[in-house]
């Protein structure tokens, strides 16, 4: 750790070091230099770090790490940073936000690679969206202009005040003992519920009540998902190894889904919530688009591909408010696809995140075990038609969790307010609660309190209700909106957003011809300018 007597490191120097390829993140007034080995092995995935290069990640780091981990983080400090009159760091734009990443070169070193181009849908906004790479005039690496944020309408002092108040709120949460897991009163009833549903499903199958058995199995999966979610956030035993072992047993061996994929995906969602180019949880082209931004063939920094707004996508999105529940009813099949693609890709990853090979092999063994036992269940139905119906009913019965997830975000803002936006401001702006009585909280897995969960992701979900009272006080004191809807109202809001975007698809179709002509003319003009420069 750097000596506190050293002079603060100038912002200009930090910017240049980022351009030179260093992974630098500000934490608690200190500059952290993250070695490439840890970027590759970070348990939350490399994107969780890359999205905060040049930014103050103090609140996010506090929210996502235990006290033990926070002590280890300080060893990466290389000195203090310059701050403004409010004691705040003047944020830079992370290179990944403008399409720049570092990839291995032929000689084994890392070099800058421009994987996408930037696009601002509206002039005068801070939105930075990513689109297909434009090879015209591509530099060998990012420049200072790439790291410089656009002017913002946000008050930097207000954002600093939100951050300071959040730190005090976090201390109140800790002092109230809300990080202590209520094993007996919290997970005791959960285990009994899981056992009862699984037992009833097995009994119904034994009596040849196949559709009843399928529905009960689906309900079991639906409930187990919430505990896997807790374990993925280290919110049960608070020990990475124990939580991951239990999560693999439930998710992979019982549910056939990769918890490794889910954690990798979900961490990014939490950190760049509702960003069209970066949050995988809202990137559902061709089925859904919750913002017209998706009409521009956006690049996904998570999936590393273009999300094409082609004729097929336009057709489905024009109907998205009508097929919403049908698609979500079958969403578990897409989870299988994402899980297995992730595991296949991870097999060739020489620098896996924490856990190494044993977690990968345990997951693969778990997936194989799942299809053995579930395949036997389907085979025992007696005919392919009964097996197909059992498969369908069980998966539809497990689908309410997908509705729960989208209710929390689909109707909220997808704007990018820039790197100066504070952690609490961003989470309250992009997340909403679903109001329900305590007696029905188990149906939502306790995660109807998504605002509080996004602010304190490691908090045991059985303590979220108590914590939400403190968060509401915080929001009121800071002049922030704590959004919450009833279940029916929340569904109406989401369907309304989908309908609004669907209606705009028709407008796009009517003006497409004129826009295509304009784009072609602009492209030809740019090409002529480049050609003139080359010949000159």
Short mmCIF file of C-alpha atoms in Angstrom, two decimals:
data_model
loop_
_atom_site.label_atom_id
_atom_site.label_comp_id
_atom_site.label_asym_id
_atom_site.label_seq_id
_atom_site.Cartn_x
_atom_site.Cartn_y
_atom_site.Cartn_z
CA UNK A 1 0.00 0.00 0.00
CA UNK A 2 1.25 3.48 -0.87
CA UNK A 3 2.48 5.81 1.85
CA UNK A 4 -0.14 8.41 2.91
CA UNK A 5 2.59 11.09 2.80
CA UNK A 6 2.90 10.87 -0.98
CA UNK A 7 1.49 13.75 -3.04
CA UNK A 8 -1.91 13.11 -4.64
CA UNK A 9 -1.72 11.67 -8.13
CA UNK A 10 -2.98 14.20 -10.72
CA UNK A 11 -6.06 13.32 -12.75
CA UNK A 12 -4.17 13.95 -16.00
CA UNK A 13 -1.53 11.42 -14.96
CA UNK A 14 -4.17 8.83 -14.13
CA UNK A 15 -5.86 9.38 -17.48
CA UNK A 16 -2.57 8.83 -19.31
CA UNK A 17 -1.85 5.66 -17.36
CA UNK A 18 -5.27 4.31 -18.30
CA UNK A 19 -4.53 5.08 -21.95
CA UNK A 20 -1.25 3.20 -21.49
CA UNK A 21 -3.25 0.13 -20.46
CA UNK A 22 -3.35 0.18 -16.66
CA UNK A 23 -6.55 -0.86 -14.85
CA UNK A 24 -7.00 1.98 -12.35
CA UNK A 25 -9.99 2.39 -10.04
CA UNK A 26 -10.59 4.97 -7.31
CA UNK A 27 -11.60 3.67 -3.88
CA UNK A 28 -11.95 5.73 -0.70
CA UNK A 29 -9.69 8.47 -2.05
CA UNK A 30 -7.00 5.97 -3.07
CA UNK A 31 -5.98 4.84 -6.54
CA UNK A 32 -6.13 1.08 -6.97
CA UNK A 33 -3.93 -0.49 -9.62
CA UNK A 34 -5.48 -3.84 -10.48
CA UNK A 35 -2.99 -6.33 -11.98
CA UNK A 36 -4.08 -8.17 -15.12
CA UNK A 37 -3.91 -11.48 -13.26
CA UNK A 38 -6.66 -10.29 -10.90
CA UNK A 39 -8.71 -8.73 -13.70
CA UNK A 40 -8.79 -12.21 -15.25
CA UNK A 41 -9.48 -14.02 -11.96
CA UNK A 42 -11.90 -11.59 -10.28
CA UNK A 43 -14.81 -13.61 -8.77
CA UNK A 44 -17.32 -11.06 -10.07
CA UNK A 45 -15.91 -11.26 -13.59
CA UNK A 46 -13.58 -8.87 -15.39
CA UNK A 47 -16.42 -6.62 -16.57
CA UNK A 48 -17.23 -5.72 -12.97
CA UNK A 49 -13.79 -4.07 -12.84
CA UNK A 50 -13.59 -2.71 -16.37
CA UNK A 51 -16.83 -0.74 -16.01
CA UNK A 52 -15.20 1.28 -13.20
CA UNK A 53 -11.82 2.12 -14.66
CA UNK A 54 -11.23 5.83 -14.00
CA UNK A 55 -14.27 6.06 -11.73
CA UNK A 56 -14.85 6.20 -7.99
CA UNK A 57 -16.17 2.73 -7.13
CA UNK A 58 -16.12 3.20 -3.34
CA UNK A 59 -19.84 2.58 -2.82
CA UNK A 60 -19.98 -0.37 -5.20
CA UNK A 61 -16.91 -1.97 -3.61
CA UNK A 62 -18.37 -1.52 -0.12
CA UNK A 63 -21.70 -3.00 -1.21
CA UNK A 64 -20.22 -6.09 -2.87
CA UNK A 65 -17.35 -7.09 -0.58
CA UNK A 66 -17.05 -8.43 2.95
CA UNK A 67 -14.94 -6.74 5.61
CA UNK A 68 -12.21 -9.32 5.04
CA UNK A 69 -12.15 -8.63 1.29
CA UNK A 70 -12.06 -4.86 1.85
CA UNK A 71 -8.87 -5.22 3.89
CA UNK A 72 -7.25 -7.13 1.03
CA UNK A 73 -8.35 -4.56 -1.57
CA UNK A 74 -6.23 -1.83 0.04
CA UNK A 75 -3.04 -3.66 -0.91
CA UNK A 76 -3.61 -2.53 -4.50
CA UNK A 77 -3.39 1.16 -3.53
CA UNK A 78 -0.63 3.13 -5.27
CA UNK A 79 -1.42 6.52 -3.76
CA UNK A 80 -4.08 9.13 -3.10
CA UNK A 81 -5.97 10.90 -5.91
CA UNK A 82 -6.70 14.56 -6.48
CA UNK A 83 -10.23 15.58 -5.50
CA UNK A 84 -12.40 18.65 -6.06
CA UNK A 85 -13.59 21.17 -3.48
CA UNK A 86 -16.25 18.69 -2.32
CA UNK A 87 -13.64 15.99 -1.74
CA UNK A 88 -14.88 14.04 -4.76
CA UNK A 89 -13.00 12.42 -7.61
CA UNK A 90 -13.77 13.86 -11.06
CA UNK A 91 -14.73 10.70 -12.92
CA UNK A 92 -13.37 9.54 -16.25
CA UNK A 93 -15.26 7.43 -18.79
CA UNK A 94 -14.11 3.78 -18.65
CA UNK A 95 -12.66 2.72 -22.03
CA UNK A 96 -15.10 -0.18 -22.29
CA UNK A 97 -17.96 2.33 -22.27
CA UNK A 98 -16.67 3.72 -25.57
CA UNK A 99 -15.95 0.34 -27.12
CA UNK A 100 -12.28 -0.11 -26.16
CA UNK A 101 -10.95 -3.32 -24.62
CA UNK A 102 -7.53 -4.93 -24.25
CA UNK A 103 -6.84 -8.22 -26.00
CA UNK A 104 -3.77 -10.48 -26.26
CA UNK A 105 -1.47 -9.65 -29.16
CA UNK A 106 0.61 -12.16 -31.12
CA UNK A 107 3.59 -11.50 -28.85
CA UNK A 108 1.58 -12.30 -25.72
CA UNK A 109 1.16 -8.71 -24.50
CA UNK A 110 -2.16 -6.89 -24.23
CA UNK A 111 -3.10 -4.33 -26.85
CA UNK A 112 -6.04 -2.01 -27.27
CA UNK A 113 -8.82 -3.26 -29.54
CA UNK A 114 -11.78 -1.20 -30.72
CA UNK A 115 -14.67 -3.69 -30.61
CA UNK A 116 -17.43 -1.16 -31.31
CA UNK A 117 -18.17 2.46 -32.16
CA UNK A 118 -20.07 4.95 -30.04
CA UNK A 119 -23.45 6.41 -30.88
CA UNK A 120 -25.42 9.21 -29.20
CA UNK A 121 -29.14 8.96 -30.09
CA UNK A 122 -29.86 12.50 -28.95
CA UNK A 123 -27.52 15.48 -29.05
CA UNK A 124 -26.85 17.22 -25.76
CA UNK A 125 -27.29 14.04 -23.65
CA UNK A 126 -24.73 11.97 -21.76
CA UNK A 127 -25.93 8.71 -23.32
CA UNK A 128 -23.13 6.64 -24.82
CA UNK A 129 -24.44 3.65 -26.78
CA UNK A 130 -22.33 1.15 -28.68
CA UNK A 131 -22.96 0.07 -32.28
CA UNK A 132 -21.15 -1.90 -35.00
CA UNK A 133 -17.49 -1.01 -35.29
CA UNK A 134 -16.72 1.65 -37.89
CA UNK A 135 -13.29 0.97 -39.40
CA UNK A 136 -13.05 4.47 -40.87
CA UNK A 137 -10.37 6.37 -38.99
CA UNK A 138 -10.04 3.86 -36.13
CA UNK A 139 -7.17 4.81 -33.78
CA UNK A 140 -4.66 2.36 -32.32
CA UNK A 141 -6.09 3.00 -28.88
CA UNK A 142 -8.44 5.28 -26.94
CA UNK A 143 -7.58 8.95 -26.61
CA UNK A 144 -8.16 11.51 -23.89
CA UNK A 145 -11.40 12.53 -25.62
CA UNK A 146 -12.70 8.97 -25.09
CA UNK A 147 -12.09 9.30 -21.35
CA UNK A 148 -13.63 12.77 -21.05
CA UNK A 149 -17.27 12.74 -19.89
CA UNK A 150 -19.87 14.81 -21.71
CA UNK A 151 -21.29 17.81 -19.84
CA UNK A 152 -23.90 16.64 -17.36
CA UNK A 153 -27.01 18.18 -15.89
CA UNK A 154 -26.36 16.38 -12.62
CA UNK A 155 -25.13 18.40 -9.65
CA UNK A 156 -21.75 17.00 -8.72
CA UNK A 157 -22.22 18.22 -5.14
CA UNK A 158 -25.61 16.47 -4.93
CA UNK A 159 -24.08 13.22 -6.18
CA UNK A 160 -21.30 13.55 -3.61
CA UNK A 161 -23.93 14.15 -0.89
CA UNK A 162 -25.86 11.04 -1.99
CA UNK A 163 -22.70 8.98 -1.79
CA UNK A 164 -21.78 10.30 1.65
CA UNK A 165 -25.31 9.67 2.94
CA UNK A 166 -25.25 6.14 1.48
CA UNK A 167 -22.10 5.35 3.45
CA UNK A 168 -23.87 6.41 6.65
CA UNK A 169 -26.90 4.32 5.64
CA UNK A 170 -24.65 1.31 5.08
CA UNK A 171 -23.23 1.74 8.58
CA UNK A 172 -26.77 1.82 10.01
CA UNK A 173 -27.53 -1.42 8.17
CA UNK A 174 -24.40 -3.05 9.61
CA UNK A 175 -25.00 -1.72 13.14
CA UNK A 176 -28.58 -3.03 13.04
CA UNK A 177 -27.21 -6.54 12.49
CA UNK A 178 -29.05 -6.95 9.20
CA UNK A 179 -26.14 -8.80 7.57
CA UNK A 180 -26.67 -11.68 10.00
CA UNK A 181 -28.50 -14.53 8.30
CA UNK A 182 -31.65 -15.68 10.16
CA UNK A 183 -31.06 -19.39 9.53
CA UNK A 184 -33.82 -20.74 11.74
CA UNK A 185 -36.59 -18.19 11.18
CA UNK A 186 -35.59 -17.39 7.60
CA UNK A 187 -34.37 -20.54 5.90
CA UNK A 188 -36.11 -22.98 8.27
CA UNK A 189 -39.54 -22.41 6.66
CA UNK A 190 -37.87 -22.27 3.22
CA UNK A 191 -36.36 -25.76 3.58
CA UNK A 192 -39.69 -27.14 4.81
CA UNK A 193 -41.48 -25.60 1.81
CA UNK A 194 -38.96 -26.99 -0.69
CA UNK A 195 -39.15 -30.46 0.88
CA UNK A 196 -42.94 -30.43 0.92
CA UNK A 197 -43.26 -29.36 -2.73
CA UNK A 198 -40.66 -31.89 -3.92
CA UNK A 199 -42.26 -34.66 -1.84
CA UNK A 200 -45.75 -33.89 -3.16
CA UNK A 201 -44.41 -33.85 -6.73
CA UNK A 202 -42.83 -37.29 -6.23
CA UNK A 203 -46.03 -38.65 -4.66
CA UNK A 204 -48.19 -37.29 -7.48
CA UNK A 205 -45.80 -38.86 -10.02
CA UNK A 206 -46.04 -42.19 -8.18
CA UNK A 207 -49.85 -41.99 -8.40
CA UNK A 208 -49.55 -41.15 -12.12
CA UNK A 209 -50.98 -37.65 -11.62
CA UNK A 210 -48.42 -36.42 -14.08
CA UNK A 211 -49.56 -32.85 -14.67
CA UNK A 212 -49.95 -32.26 -10.93
CA UNK A 213 -46.47 -33.65 -10.39
CA UNK A 214 -45.07 -31.43 -13.15
CA UNK A 215 -46.67 -28.30 -11.69
CA UNK A 216 -45.34 -29.08 -8.21
CA UNK A 217 -41.85 -29.71 -9.59
CA UNK A 218 -42.00 -26.36 -11.36
CA UNK A 219 -43.07 -24.65 -8.14
CA UNK A 220 -40.09 -26.30 -6.39
CA UNK A 221 -37.68 -24.95 -9.00
CA UNK A 222 -39.34 -21.52 -8.73
CA UNK A 223 -38.73 -21.40 -4.98
CA UNK A 224 -35.20 -22.82 -5.13
CA UNK A 225 -34.13 -20.09 -7.57
CA UNK A 226 -34.42 -17.49 -4.81
CA UNK A 227 -32.03 -19.35 -2.53
CA UNK A 228 -29.58 -19.75 -5.43
CA UNK A 229 -29.84 -15.99 -5.89
CA UNK A 230 -28.95 -15.46 -2.22
CA UNK A 231 -26.01 -17.85 -2.47
CA UNK A 232 -24.73 -16.18 -5.64
CA UNK A 233 -24.51 -12.91 -3.71
CA UNK A 234 -22.78 -14.65 -0.75
CA UNK A 235 -25.86 -13.75 1.27
CA UNK A 236 -26.32 -17.01 3.20
CA UNK A 237 -23.14 -18.30 4.89
CA UNK A 238 -21.13 -15.26 3.63
CA UNK A 239 -18.30 -17.64 2.76
CA UNK A 240 -17.60 -17.90 -0.98
CA UNK A 241 -16.73 -21.61 -1.00
CA UNK A 242 -19.67 -22.78 1.10
CA UNK A 243 -22.17 -20.57 -0.69
CA UNK A 244 -20.91 -21.64 -4.12
CA UNK A 245 -21.00 -25.36 -3.21
CA UNK A 246 -24.60 -25.14 -2.03
CA UNK A 247 -25.53 -23.02 -5.06
CA UNK A 248 -24.07 -25.59 -7.49
CA UNK A 249 -25.95 -28.40 -5.73
CA UNK A 250 -29.26 -26.56 -6.08
CA UNK A 251 -28.85 -24.77 -9.42
CA UNK A 252 -26.90 -27.37 -11.44
CA UNK A 253 -27.72 -30.74 -9.86
CA UNK A 254 -31.39 -30.06 -9.06
CA UNK A 255 -32.25 -27.33 -11.58
CA UNK A 256 -29.99 -28.01 -14.57
CA UNK A 257 -28.77 -24.39 -14.72
CA UNK A 258 -25.24 -23.01 -14.33
CA UNK A 259 -24.83 -20.85 -11.25
CA UNK A 260 -21.45 -19.76 -12.63
CA UNK A 261 -23.17 -18.25 -15.65
CA UNK A 262 -25.85 -16.65 -13.53
CA UNK A 263 -23.37 -14.96 -11.15
CA UNK A 264 -21.26 -13.70 -14.07
CA UNK A 265 -24.35 -12.26 -15.76
CA UNK A 266 -26.04 -10.93 -12.64
CA UNK A 267 -23.05 -9.03 -11.27
CA UNK A 268 -22.84 -7.00 -14.48
CA UNK A 269 -26.58 -6.32 -14.32
CA UNK A 270 -26.25 -4.92 -10.81
CA UNK A 271 -23.39 -2.58 -11.71
CA UNK A 272 -24.69 -1.12 -15.00
CA UNK A 273 -28.40 -1.55 -14.37
CA UNK A 274 -30.66 -0.87 -17.36
CA UNK A 275 -27.90 0.32 -19.69
CA UNK A 276 -28.91 -0.80 -23.22
CA UNK A 277 -25.35 -1.58 -24.34
CA UNK A 278 -24.02 -3.12 -21.12
CA UNK A 279 -26.78 -4.72 -18.99
CA UNK A 280 -27.45 -8.29 -20.22
CA UNK A 281 -30.70 -8.45 -18.24
CA UNK A 282 -32.43 -6.05 -20.64
CA UNK A 283 -30.80 -7.32 -23.84
CA UNK A 284 -33.56 -9.55 -25.15
CA UNK A 285 -33.55 -8.87 -28.88
CA UNK A 286 -35.36 -10.24 -30.92
CA UNK A 287 -38.15 -10.81 -28.37
CA UNK A 288 -38.21 -7.64 -26.27
CA UNK A 289 -36.97 -4.05 -26.46
CA UNK A 290 -37.76 -1.71 -23.59
CA UNK A 291 -36.26 1.33 -25.31
CA UNK A 292 -36.12 2.65 -28.89
CA UNK A 293 -32.33 2.61 -28.42
CA UNK A 294 -32.46 -1.04 -29.43
CA UNK A 295 -33.61 0.00 -32.91
CA UNK A 296 -29.99 0.97 -33.73
CA UNK A 297 -28.40 -2.51 -33.84
CA UNK A 298 -26.60 -2.01 -30.55
CA UNK A 299 -23.39 -3.78 -29.59
CA UNK A 300 -23.52 -5.77 -26.33
CA UNK A 301 -20.31 -5.42 -24.32
CA UNK A 302 -21.41 -8.50 -22.34
CA UNK A 303 -22.32 -10.88 -25.15
CA UNK A 304 -19.69 -9.39 -27.52
CA UNK A 305 -22.05 -9.25 -30.47
CA UNK A 306 -24.45 -7.02 -32.32
CA UNK A 307 -28.11 -7.22 -31.28
CA UNK A 308 -29.63 -7.00 -34.77
CA UNK A 309 -32.83 -5.06 -35.20
CA UNK A 310 -33.67 -6.97 -38.37
CA UNK A 311 -37.00 -7.82 -39.99
CA UNK A 312 -37.59 -10.73 -37.60
CA UNK A 313 -36.86 -8.55 -34.56
CA UNK A 314 -39.11 -5.79 -35.85
CA UNK A 315 -41.95 -8.26 -36.29
CA UNK A 316 -41.66 -9.75 -32.80
CA UNK A 317 -41.12 -6.42 -31.06
CA UNK A 318 -44.19 -4.98 -32.79
CA UNK A 319 -46.09 -7.73 -30.92
CA UNK A 320 -44.04 -7.79 -27.72
CA UNK A 321 -46.80 -6.49 -25.46
CA UNK A 322 -49.03 -9.31 -26.72
CA UNK A 323 -46.51 -12.17 -26.46
CA UNK A 324 -44.90 -10.94 -23.22
CA UNK A 325 -46.31 -13.63 -20.91
CA UNK A 326 -45.99 -16.39 -23.51
CA UNK A 327 -42.25 -15.71 -23.93
CA UNK A 328 -41.67 -15.49 -20.18
CA UNK A 329 -43.54 -18.76 -19.65
CA UNK A 330 -40.88 -20.49 -21.77
CA UNK A 331 -37.92 -18.43 -20.56
CA UNK A 332 -36.34 -21.32 -18.64
CA UNK A 333 -35.35 -22.93 -21.94
CA UNK A 334 -33.30 -19.82 -22.75
CA UNK A 335 -31.60 -20.13 -19.36
CA UNK A 336 -30.45 -23.61 -20.35
CA UNK A 337 -28.97 -22.23 -23.55
CA UNK A 338 -27.15 -19.39 -21.79
CA UNK A 339 -25.87 -21.76 -19.09
CA UNK A 340 -24.45 -24.34 -21.45
CA UNK A 341 -22.91 -21.81 -23.82
CA UNK A 342 -21.17 -20.24 -20.80
CA UNK A 343 -19.84 -23.60 -19.60
CA UNK A 344 -18.58 -24.52 -23.05
CA UNK A 345 -16.82 -21.18 -23.42
CA UNK A 346 -15.38 -21.49 -19.90
CA UNK A 347 -13.87 -24.85 -20.82
CA UNK A 348 -11.40 -23.05 -23.06
CA UNK A 349 -10.75 -20.19 -20.63
CA UNK A 350 -7.26 -20.70 -19.25
CA UNK A 351 -7.74 -17.98 -16.62
CA UNK A 352 -11.02 -18.84 -14.95
CA UNK A 353 -12.38 -16.73 -12.14
CA UNK A 354 -12.11 -17.81 -8.52
CA UNK A 355 -12.90 -21.46 -7.97
CA UNK A 356 -10.80 -22.73 -10.85
CA UNK A 357 -11.42 -26.13 -12.37
CA UNK A 358 -13.24 -27.76 -9.46
CA UNK A 359 -16.28 -25.50 -9.74
CA UNK A 360 -16.41 -26.01 -13.52
CA UNK A 361 -16.21 -29.78 -13.27
CA UNK A 362 -18.74 -29.83 -10.43
CA UNK A 363 -21.14 -27.81 -12.55
CA UNK A 364 -20.67 -30.04 -15.60
CA UNK A 365 -21.22 -33.13 -13.44
CA UNK A 366 -24.30 -31.49 -11.97
CA UNK A 367 -25.79 -30.72 -15.39
CA UNK A 368 -25.19 -34.34 -16.47
CA UNK A 369 -26.81 -35.60 -13.26
CA UNK A 370 -29.79 -33.30 -13.77
CA UNK A 371 -30.54 -34.60 -17.26
CA UNK A 372 -30.14 -38.18 -16.02
CA UNK A 373 -32.72 -37.87 -13.30
CA UNK A 374 -35.06 -35.50 -15.13
CA UNK A 375 -34.68 -37.54 -18.34
CA UNK A 376 -35.72 -40.62 -16.35
CA UNK A 377 -38.76 -38.74 -15.08
CA UNK A 378 -39.76 -37.82 -18.63
CA UNK A 379 -39.11 -41.35 -19.89
CA UNK A 380 -41.29 -42.74 -17.10
CA UNK A 381 -44.29 -40.73 -18.31
CA UNK A 382 -45.05 -43.56 -20.74
CA UNK A 383 -45.32 -41.72 -24.06
CA UNK A 384 -43.61 -38.85 -25.83
CA UNK A 385 -46.82 -36.78 -25.70
CA UNK A 386 -47.09 -37.14 -21.92
CA UNK A 387 -43.37 -36.47 -21.54
CA UNK A 388 -43.66 -33.32 -23.66
CA UNK A 389 -46.58 -32.06 -21.58
CA UNK A 390 -44.71 -32.83 -18.35
CA UNK A 391 -41.71 -30.88 -19.67
CA UNK A 392 -43.90 -27.95 -20.71
CA UNK A 393 -46.01 -27.75 -17.55
CA UNK A 394 -43.04 -28.02 -15.20
CA UNK A 395 -41.19 -25.24 -16.99
CA UNK A 396 -44.23 -22.96 -17.21
CA UNK A 397 -44.92 -23.47 -13.49
CA UNK A 398 -41.39 -22.23 -12.76
CA UNK A 399 -41.83 -19.05 -14.82
CA UNK A 400 -43.32 -16.54 -12.35
CA UNK A 401 -39.76 -15.69 -11.28
CA UNK A 402 -39.15 -14.21 -14.73
CA UNK A 403 -42.14 -11.91 -14.39
CA UNK A 404 -40.85 -10.89 -10.96
CA UNK A 405 -37.44 -9.98 -12.39
CA UNK A 406 -38.66 -7.84 -15.28
CA UNK A 407 -41.19 -5.98 -13.14
CA UNK A 408 -38.29 -4.55 -11.16
CA UNK A 409 -36.58 -2.91 -14.13
CA UNK A 410 -38.48 -2.93 -17.45
CA UNK A 411 -40.54 0.15 -16.61
CA UNK A 412 -37.63 2.16 -15.22
CA UNK A 413 -35.16 4.55 -16.87
CA UNK A 414 -32.64 3.25 -19.43
CA UNK A 415 -30.80 6.57 -19.74
CA UNK A 416 -27.04 6.78 -19.25
CA UNK A 417 -26.34 9.78 -17.00
CA UNK A 418 -22.59 9.38 -17.22
CA UNK A 419 -19.83 8.24 -14.83
CA UNK A 420 -20.47 11.05 -12.34
CA UNK A 421 -23.80 9.55 -11.26
CA UNK A 422 -23.58 8.11 -7.75
CA UNK A 423 -24.31 4.48 -6.96
CA UNK A 424 -27.47 5.13 -4.89
CA UNK A 425 -28.85 7.64 -7.44
CA UNK A 426 -28.43 5.15 -10.29
CA UNK A 427 -29.98 2.22 -8.42
CA UNK A 428 -33.02 4.20 -7.24
CA UNK A 429 -33.51 5.56 -10.77
CA UNK A 430 -33.42 2.19 -12.50
CA UNK A 431 -35.11 -0.12 -9.98
CA UNK A 432 -38.55 -0.46 -8.42
CA UNK A 433 -40.19 -2.54 -5.69
CA UNK A 434 -43.28 -4.71 -6.02
CA UNK A 435 -45.63 -4.12 -3.11
CA UNK A 436 -46.98 -7.26 -1.47
CA UNK A 437 -48.10 -8.29 2.02
CA UNK A 438 -45.55 -10.14 4.20
CA UNK A 439 -47.65 -13.31 4.03
CA UNK A 440 -47.05 -13.53 0.26
CA UNK A 441 -43.39 -12.50 0.29
CA UNK A 442 -42.32 -16.13 -0.28
CA UNK A 443 -44.03 -16.08 -3.70
CA UNK A 444 -41.64 -13.30 -4.76
CA UNK A 445 -38.74 -14.88 -2.93
CA UNK A 446 -38.38 -11.71 -0.88
CA UNK A 447 -36.97 -10.01 -3.98
CA UNK A 448 -39.98 -7.80 -4.52
CA UNK A 449 -37.85 -5.41 -2.43
CA UNK A 450 -35.46 -4.91 -5.35
CA UNK A 451 -34.47 -1.32 -4.53
CA UNK A 452 -32.99 -2.30 -1.20
CA UNK A 453 -31.48 -5.44 -2.70
CA UNK A 454 -29.71 -3.41 -5.40
CA UNK A 455 -28.28 -1.04 -2.82
CA UNK A 456 -27.20 -3.89 -0.52
CA UNK A 457 -26.86 -7.02 -2.68
CA UNK A 458 -25.17 -9.15 0.02
CA UNK A 459 -27.97 -8.55 2.51
CA UNK A 460 -29.89 -11.73 3.45
CA UNK A 461 -33.28 -11.41 1.76
CA UNK A 462 -35.19 -12.18 4.95
CA UNK A 463 -33.83 -8.89 6.32
CA UNK A 464 -34.71 -6.77 3.28
CA UNK A 465 -38.04 -5.56 4.67
CA UNK A 466 -36.42 -4.08 7.78
CA UNK A 467 -33.64 -2.56 5.71
CA UNK A 468 -36.13 -1.06 3.24
CA UNK A 469 -37.54 1.11 5.99
CA UNK A 470 -34.11 2.68 6.45
CA UNK A 471 -33.65 3.03 2.69
CA UNK A 472 -36.98 4.87 2.35
CA UNK A 473 -35.87 7.32 5.04
CA UNK A 474 -32.60 7.79 3.16
CA UNK A 475 -34.40 8.43 -0.15
CA UNK A 476 -36.71 10.99 1.41
CA UNK A 477 -33.85 12.83 3.12
CA UNK A 478 -31.84 12.93 -0.14
CA UNK A 479 -34.77 13.97 -2.32
CA UNK A 480 -34.67 10.70 -4.29
CA UNK A 481 -37.65 8.72 -5.55
CA UNK A 482 -38.17 5.26 -4.04
CA UNK A 483 -40.34 3.65 -6.74
CA UNK A 484 -42.80 0.91 -5.86
CA UNK A 485 -45.86 -0.57 -7.55
CA UNK A 486 -48.51 -3.10 -6.67
CA UNK A 487 -48.22 -6.37 -8.60
CA UNK A 488 -51.07 -5.57 -10.97
CA UNK A 489 -49.93 -1.98 -11.41
CA UNK A 490 -46.36 -3.13 -12.05
CA UNK A 491 -47.52 -5.52 -14.76
CA UNK A 492 -49.55 -2.74 -16.33
CA UNK A 493 -46.53 -0.41 -16.32
CA UNK A 494 -44.29 -2.98 -18.01
CA UNK A 495 -46.86 -3.91 -20.64
CA UNK A 496 -47.39 -0.19 -21.25
CA UNK A 497 -43.67 0.32 -21.88
CA UNK A 498 -43.59 -2.64 -24.26
CA UNK A 499 -46.66 -1.36 -26.09
CA UNK A 500 -45.12 2.11 -26.44
CA UNK A 501 -41.92 0.71 -27.97
CA UNK A 502 -43.96 -1.62 -30.21
CA UNK A 503 -45.91 1.33 -31.58
CA UNK A 504 -42.65 3.10 -32.41
CA UNK A 505 -41.56 0.10 -34.49
CA UNK A 506 -44.35 0.97 -36.94
CA UNK A 507 -43.09 4.54 -37.15
CA UNK A 508 -39.58 3.27 -37.84
CA UNK A 509 -40.91 1.15 -40.68
CA UNK A 510 -42.64 4.10 -42.31
CA UNK A 511 -39.56 6.31 -42.27
CA UNK A 512 -36.98 3.57 -42.86
CA UNK A 513 -36.61 4.30 -46.55
CA UNK A 514 -35.74 7.95 -46.01
CA UNK A 515 -33.32 7.09 -43.16
CA UNK A 516 -31.52 4.43 -45.18
CA UNK A 517 -31.02 6.90 -48.03
CA UNK A 518 -29.67 9.50 -45.59
CA UNK A 519 -27.26 6.99 -43.99
CA UNK A 520 -25.95 5.87 -47.39
CA UNK A 521 -25.36 9.48 -48.45
CA UNK A 522 -23.55 10.23 -45.16
CA UNK A 523 -21.43 7.08 -45.50
CA UNK A 524 -20.45 7.95 -49.07
CA UNK A 525 -19.50 11.46 -47.95
CA UNK A 526 -17.31 10.11 -45.12
CA UNK A 527 -15.64 7.63 -47.45
CA UNK A 528 -14.87 10.36 -49.95
CA UNK A 529 -13.28 12.47 -47.20
CA UNK A 530 -11.12 9.55 -46.06
CA UNK A 531 -10.12 8.79 -49.66
CA UNK A 532 -9.18 12.43 -50.22
CA UNK A 533 -6.95 12.38 -47.12
CA UNK A 534 -5.22 9.19 -48.26
CA UNK A 535 -4.58 10.50 -51.78
CA UNK A 536 -3.54 13.89 -50.44
#
